[in-house]
Amino acid sequence: MSDNGMKVLVLHGPNLNLTGFREPDIYGKKTLEEIDAETKQEADKLGIELRILQSNSEGVLIDTIQEHRKWADGIVINAGSLTHTSIALRDALVGVRLPVVEVHLSNVHAREEFRRHSMIAPVTVGQIVGFGGQSYQLALHALLSIHREVV
Ligand code: DQA
């Protein structure tokens, strides 16, 4: 599909750099590089320009969100464990006033109780959880459909 001018920031939070190695029975055997490559492929098909960043640091994630306020049309975020704890991340997402889709590799609702609560879910368009690396691709489709409604 031709370029539709949409730009999306994809963020991976703490420990997601270990994807493929850590708890593969829960998070799958694909590395983050492989997941990113597949996400980029889907973005190319949809005509979406992507920027992808992984950080173990809450501050870097917040700085990156703020820096992309004017560049991005939407954000896909897997905040890892910060999902369950970070008011600062939630405030940053609200602050940039962009549509956000929260994703998780695993089905957080089928795991420990503490993973069922997301600090950021109330300020997102929605959550896509439990589809492994494909969660990111589904999130791109979700953001694109919203983008088409508003432009
Ligand atoms: C995760 C789920 C979180 O609860 C966990 O802390 C992670 C990964 C997921 O993608 O399934 O680091 O965000």
mmCIF file of C-alpha atoms and ligand atoms in Angstrom:
data_model
loop_
_atom_site.group_PDB
_atom_site.id
_atom_site.type_symbol
_atom_site.label_atom_id
_atom_site.label_comp_id
_atom_site.label_asym_id
_atom_site.label_seq_id
_atom_site.Cartn_x
_atom_site.Cartn_y
_atom_site.Cartn_z
ATOM 1 C CA MET A 1 0.000 0.000 0.000
ATOM 2 C CA SER A 2 1.250 3.496 -0.685
ATOM 3 C CA ASP A 3 2.456 5.818 2.039
ATOM 4 C CA ASN A 4 -0.557 7.262 3.835
ATOM 5 C CA GLY A 5 1.514 9.755 5.799
ATOM 6 C CA MET A 6 0.846 8.154 9.154
ATOM 7 C CA LYS A 7 3.702 8.056 11.656
ATOM 8 C CA VAL A 8 3.763 5.765 14.674
ATOM 9 C CA LEU A 9 6.134 5.551 17.625
ATOM 10 C CA VAL A 10 6.561 2.003 18.974
ATOM 11 C CA LEU A 11 7.934 1.743 22.513
ATOM 12 C CA HIS A 12 9.149 -1.293 24.406
ATOM 13 C CA GLY A 13 9.780 -0.957 28.130
ATOM 14 C CA PRO A 14 11.988 -2.741 30.667
ATOM 15 C CA ASN A 15 13.277 -6.251 29.971
ATOM 16 C CA LEU A 16 11.655 -6.517 26.563
ATOM 17 C CA ASN A 17 15.178 -6.583 25.099
ATOM 18 C CA LEU A 18 15.374 -10.092 26.594
ATOM 19 C CA THR A 19 12.352 -11.303 24.624
ATOM 20 C CA GLY A 20 13.073 -14.692 23.068
ATOM 21 C CA PHE A 21 15.388 -15.570 25.950
ATOM 22 C CA ARG A 22 13.376 -14.818 29.097
ATOM 23 C CA GLU A 23 10.396 -17.006 29.973
ATOM 24 C CA PRO A 24 9.898 -18.214 26.368
ATOM 25 C CA ASP A 25 6.878 -20.281 27.438
ATOM 26 C CA ILE A 26 5.151 -16.992 28.318
ATOM 27 C CA TYR A 27 6.658 -14.457 25.902
ATOM 28 C CA GLY A 28 7.553 -16.706 22.961
ATOM 29 C CA LYS A 29 10.831 -17.641 21.305
ATOM 30 C CA LYS A 30 11.093 -14.741 18.891
ATOM 31 C CA THR A 31 13.666 -12.086 19.709
ATOM 32 C CA LEU A 32 12.682 -8.433 19.906
ATOM 33 C CA GLU A 33 14.683 -7.828 16.704
ATOM 34 C CA GLU A 34 12.561 -10.444 14.917
ATOM 35 C CA ILE A 35 9.344 -8.961 16.301
ATOM 36 C CA ASP A 36 10.448 -5.458 15.267
ATOM 37 C CA ALA A 37 11.295 -6.673 11.755
ATOM 38 C CA GLU A 38 7.815 -8.193 11.400
ATOM 39 C CA THR A 39 6.206 -5.046 12.780
ATOM 40 C CA LYS A 40 8.149 -2.945 10.250
ATOM 41 C CA GLN A 41 7.066 -5.253 7.425
ATOM 42 C CA GLU A 42 3.420 -4.795 8.390
ATOM 43 C CA ALA A 43 3.928 -1.040 8.713
ATOM 44 C CA ASP A 44 5.391 -0.945 5.189
ATOM 45 C CA LYS A 45 2.355 -2.819 3.870
ATOM 46 C CA LEU A 46 0.055 -0.331 5.591
ATOM 47 C CA GLY A 47 2.094 2.684 4.472
ATOM 48 C CA ILE A 48 2.978 3.667 8.040
ATOM 49 C CA GLU A 49 6.325 5.201 8.997
ATOM 50 C CA LEU A 50 7.707 3.719 12.227
ATOM 51 C CA ARG A 51 10.193 4.662 14.879
ATOM 52 C CA ILE A 52 10.942 1.931 17.406
ATOM 53 C CA LEU A 53 12.735 2.222 20.725
ATOM 54 C CA GLN A 54 13.359 -0.149 23.629
ATOM 55 C CA SER A 55 14.542 1.162 26.974
ATOM 56 C CA ASN A 56 14.893 -0.203 30.468
ATOM 57 C CA SER A 57 14.651 3.335 31.795
ATOM 58 C CA GLU A 58 11.371 5.048 32.652
ATOM 59 C CA GLY A 59 12.978 8.460 32.062
ATOM 60 C CA VAL A 60 14.151 7.565 28.554
ATOM 61 C CA LEU A 61 10.673 6.293 27.674
ATOM 62 C CA ILE A 62 9.105 9.535 28.942
ATOM 63 C CA ASP A 63 11.662 11.716 27.117
ATOM 64 C CA THR A 64 11.028 9.786 23.905
ATOM 65 C CA ILE A 65 7.254 10.195 24.219
ATOM 66 C CA GLN A 66 7.672 13.943 24.733
ATOM 67 C CA GLU A 67 10.159 14.291 21.868
ATOM 68 C CA HIS A 68 7.687 12.640 19.481
ATOM 69 C CA ARG A 69 4.718 14.825 20.419
ATOM 70 C CA LYS A 70 4.766 16.634 17.076
ATOM 71 C CA TRP A 71 6.232 13.854 14.906
ATOM 72 C CA ALA A 72 3.879 10.980 15.781
ATOM 73 C CA ASP A 73 0.231 10.437 14.865
ATOM 74 C CA GLY A 74 -0.041 7.648 17.413
ATOM 75 C CA ILE A 75 1.873 5.515 19.908
ATOM 76 C CA VAL A 76 2.047 1.758 20.419
ATOM 77 C CA ILE A 77 3.475 0.938 23.818
ATOM 78 C CA ASN A 78 4.397 -2.211 25.658
ATOM 79 C CA ALA A 79 5.539 -0.665 28.921
ATOM 80 C CA GLY A 80 6.479 -4.046 30.438
ATOM 81 C CA SER A 81 6.281 -3.965 34.220
ATOM 82 C CA LEU A 82 5.986 -0.148 34.230
ATOM 83 C CA THR A 83 2.453 -0.740 32.959
ATOM 84 C CA HIS A 84 1.466 -1.760 36.449
ATOM 85 C CA THR A 85 3.281 0.965 38.385
ATOM 86 C CA SER A 86 4.074 4.126 36.472
ATOM 87 C CA ILE A 87 1.984 7.228 37.022
ATOM 88 C CA ALA A 88 4.778 9.223 35.341
ATOM 89 C CA LEU A 89 4.440 7.237 32.125
ATOM 90 C CA ARG A 90 0.685 7.621 32.199
ATOM 91 C CA ASP A 91 1.022 11.382 32.658
ATOM 92 C CA ALA A 92 3.444 11.582 29.718
ATOM 93 C CA LEU A 93 0.995 9.708 27.480
ATOM 94 C CA VAL A 94 -1.835 12.027 28.487
ATOM 95 C CA GLY A 95 0.446 15.035 28.062
ATOM 96 C CA VAL A 96 1.219 14.493 24.378
ATOM 97 C CA ARG A 97 -2.455 14.112 23.433
ATOM 98 C CA LEU A 98 -1.888 11.320 20.905
ATOM 99 C CA PRO A 99 -3.906 8.131 20.442
ATOM 100 C CA VAL A 100 -2.184 5.297 22.306
ATOM 101 C CA VAL A 101 -2.622 1.533 21.981
ATOM 102 C CA GLU A 102 -1.292 -0.545 24.889
ATOM 103 C CA VAL A 103 0.095 -3.933 23.906
ATOM 104 C CA HIS A 104 1.417 -6.967 25.732
ATOM 105 C CA LEU A 105 2.950 -10.136 24.376
ATOM 106 C CA SER A 106 1.252 -12.265 27.021
ATOM 107 C CA ASN A 107 -2.367 -12.247 28.138
ATOM 108 C CA VAL A 108 -1.803 -10.212 31.288
ATOM 109 C CA HIS A 109 -5.376 -10.918 32.418
ATOM 110 C CA ALA A 110 -4.687 -14.653 32.612
ATOM 111 C CA ARG A 111 -1.608 -14.273 34.831
ATOM 112 C CA GLU A 112 -0.835 -12.977 38.328
ATOM 113 C CA GLU A 113 -3.369 -10.622 39.895
ATOM 114 C CA PHE A 114 -0.937 -7.659 39.870
ATOM 115 C CA ARG A 115 -0.630 -7.830 36.068
ATOM 116 C CA ARG A 116 -4.360 -7.264 35.653
ATOM 117 C CA HIS A 117 -4.084 -3.652 36.661
ATOM 118 C CA SER A 118 -2.703 -1.186 34.139
ATOM 119 C CA MET A 119 -1.882 2.386 35.126
ATOM 120 C CA ILE A 120 -1.953 3.411 31.482
ATOM 121 C CA ALA A 121 -5.043 1.573 30.183
ATOM 122 C CA PRO A 122 -7.480 4.362 31.164
ATOM 123 C CA VAL A 123 -5.616 6.857 28.975
ATOM 124 C CA THR A 124 -5.322 4.604 25.919
ATOM 125 C CA VAL A 125 -7.697 3.890 23.068
ATOM 126 C CA GLY A 126 -7.500 0.230 24.034
ATOM 127 C CA GLN A 127 -5.379 -2.794 24.851
ATOM 128 C CA ILE A 128 -4.201 -5.643 22.617
ATOM 129 C CA VAL A 129 -2.829 -8.465 24.735
ATOM 130 C CA GLY A 130 -1.871 -12.087 24.359
ATOM 131 C CA PHE A 131 -1.005 -12.327 20.659
ATOM 132 C CA GLY A 132 2.782 -12.461 21.099
ATOM 133 C CA GLY A 133 4.699 -10.328 18.614
ATOM 134 C CA GLN A 134 1.570 -9.991 16.511
ATOM 135 C CA SER A 135 0.069 -7.743 19.202
ATOM 136 C CA TYR A 136 2.170 -4.896 17.746
ATOM 137 C CA GLN A 137 0.872 -5.493 14.203
ATOM 138 C CA LEU A 138 -2.728 -5.561 15.413
ATOM 139 C CA ALA A 139 -2.077 -2.280 17.224
ATOM 140 C CA LEU A 140 -0.916 -0.682 13.966
ATOM 141 C CA HIS A 141 -4.188 -1.720 12.319
ATOM 142 C CA ALA A 142 -6.115 -0.229 15.249
ATOM 143 C CA LEU A 143 -4.259 3.094 15.053
ATOM 144 C CA LEU A 144 -4.654 3.256 11.283
ATOM 145 C CA SER A 145 -8.407 2.803 11.495
ATOM 146 C CA ILE A 146 -8.601 5.644 14.032
ATOM 147 C CA HIS A 147 -6.334 7.833 11.871
ATOM 148 C CA ARG A 148 -8.570 7.272 8.839
ATOM 149 C CA GLU A 149 -11.585 8.427 10.830
ATOM 150 C CA VAL A 150 -9.962 11.718 11.822
ATOM 151 C CA VAL A 151 -8.117 12.738 8.614
HETATM 152 C C1 DQA B 1 4.486 -7.737 29.414
HETATM 153 C C2 DQA B 1 3.610 -8.101 30.624
HETATM 154 C C3 DQA B 1 4.125 -7.414 31.871
HETATM 155 O O1 DQA B 1 3.317 -7.777 32.993
HETATM 156 C C4 DQA B 1 5.555 -7.819 32.165
HETATM 157 O O2 DQA B 1 6.046 -7.131 33.282
HETATM 158 C C5 DQA B 1 6.442 -7.651 30.980
HETATM 159 C C6 DQA B 1 5.943 -8.055 29.665
HETATM 160 C C7 DQA B 1 4.032 -8.497 28.149
HETATM 161 O O3 DQA B 1 4.409 -8.047 27.057
HETATM 162 O O4 DQA B 1 3.371 -9.523 28.232
HETATM 163 O O5 DQA B 1 7.590 -7.244 31.092
HETATM 164 O O6 DQA B 1 4.351 -6.353 29.163
#
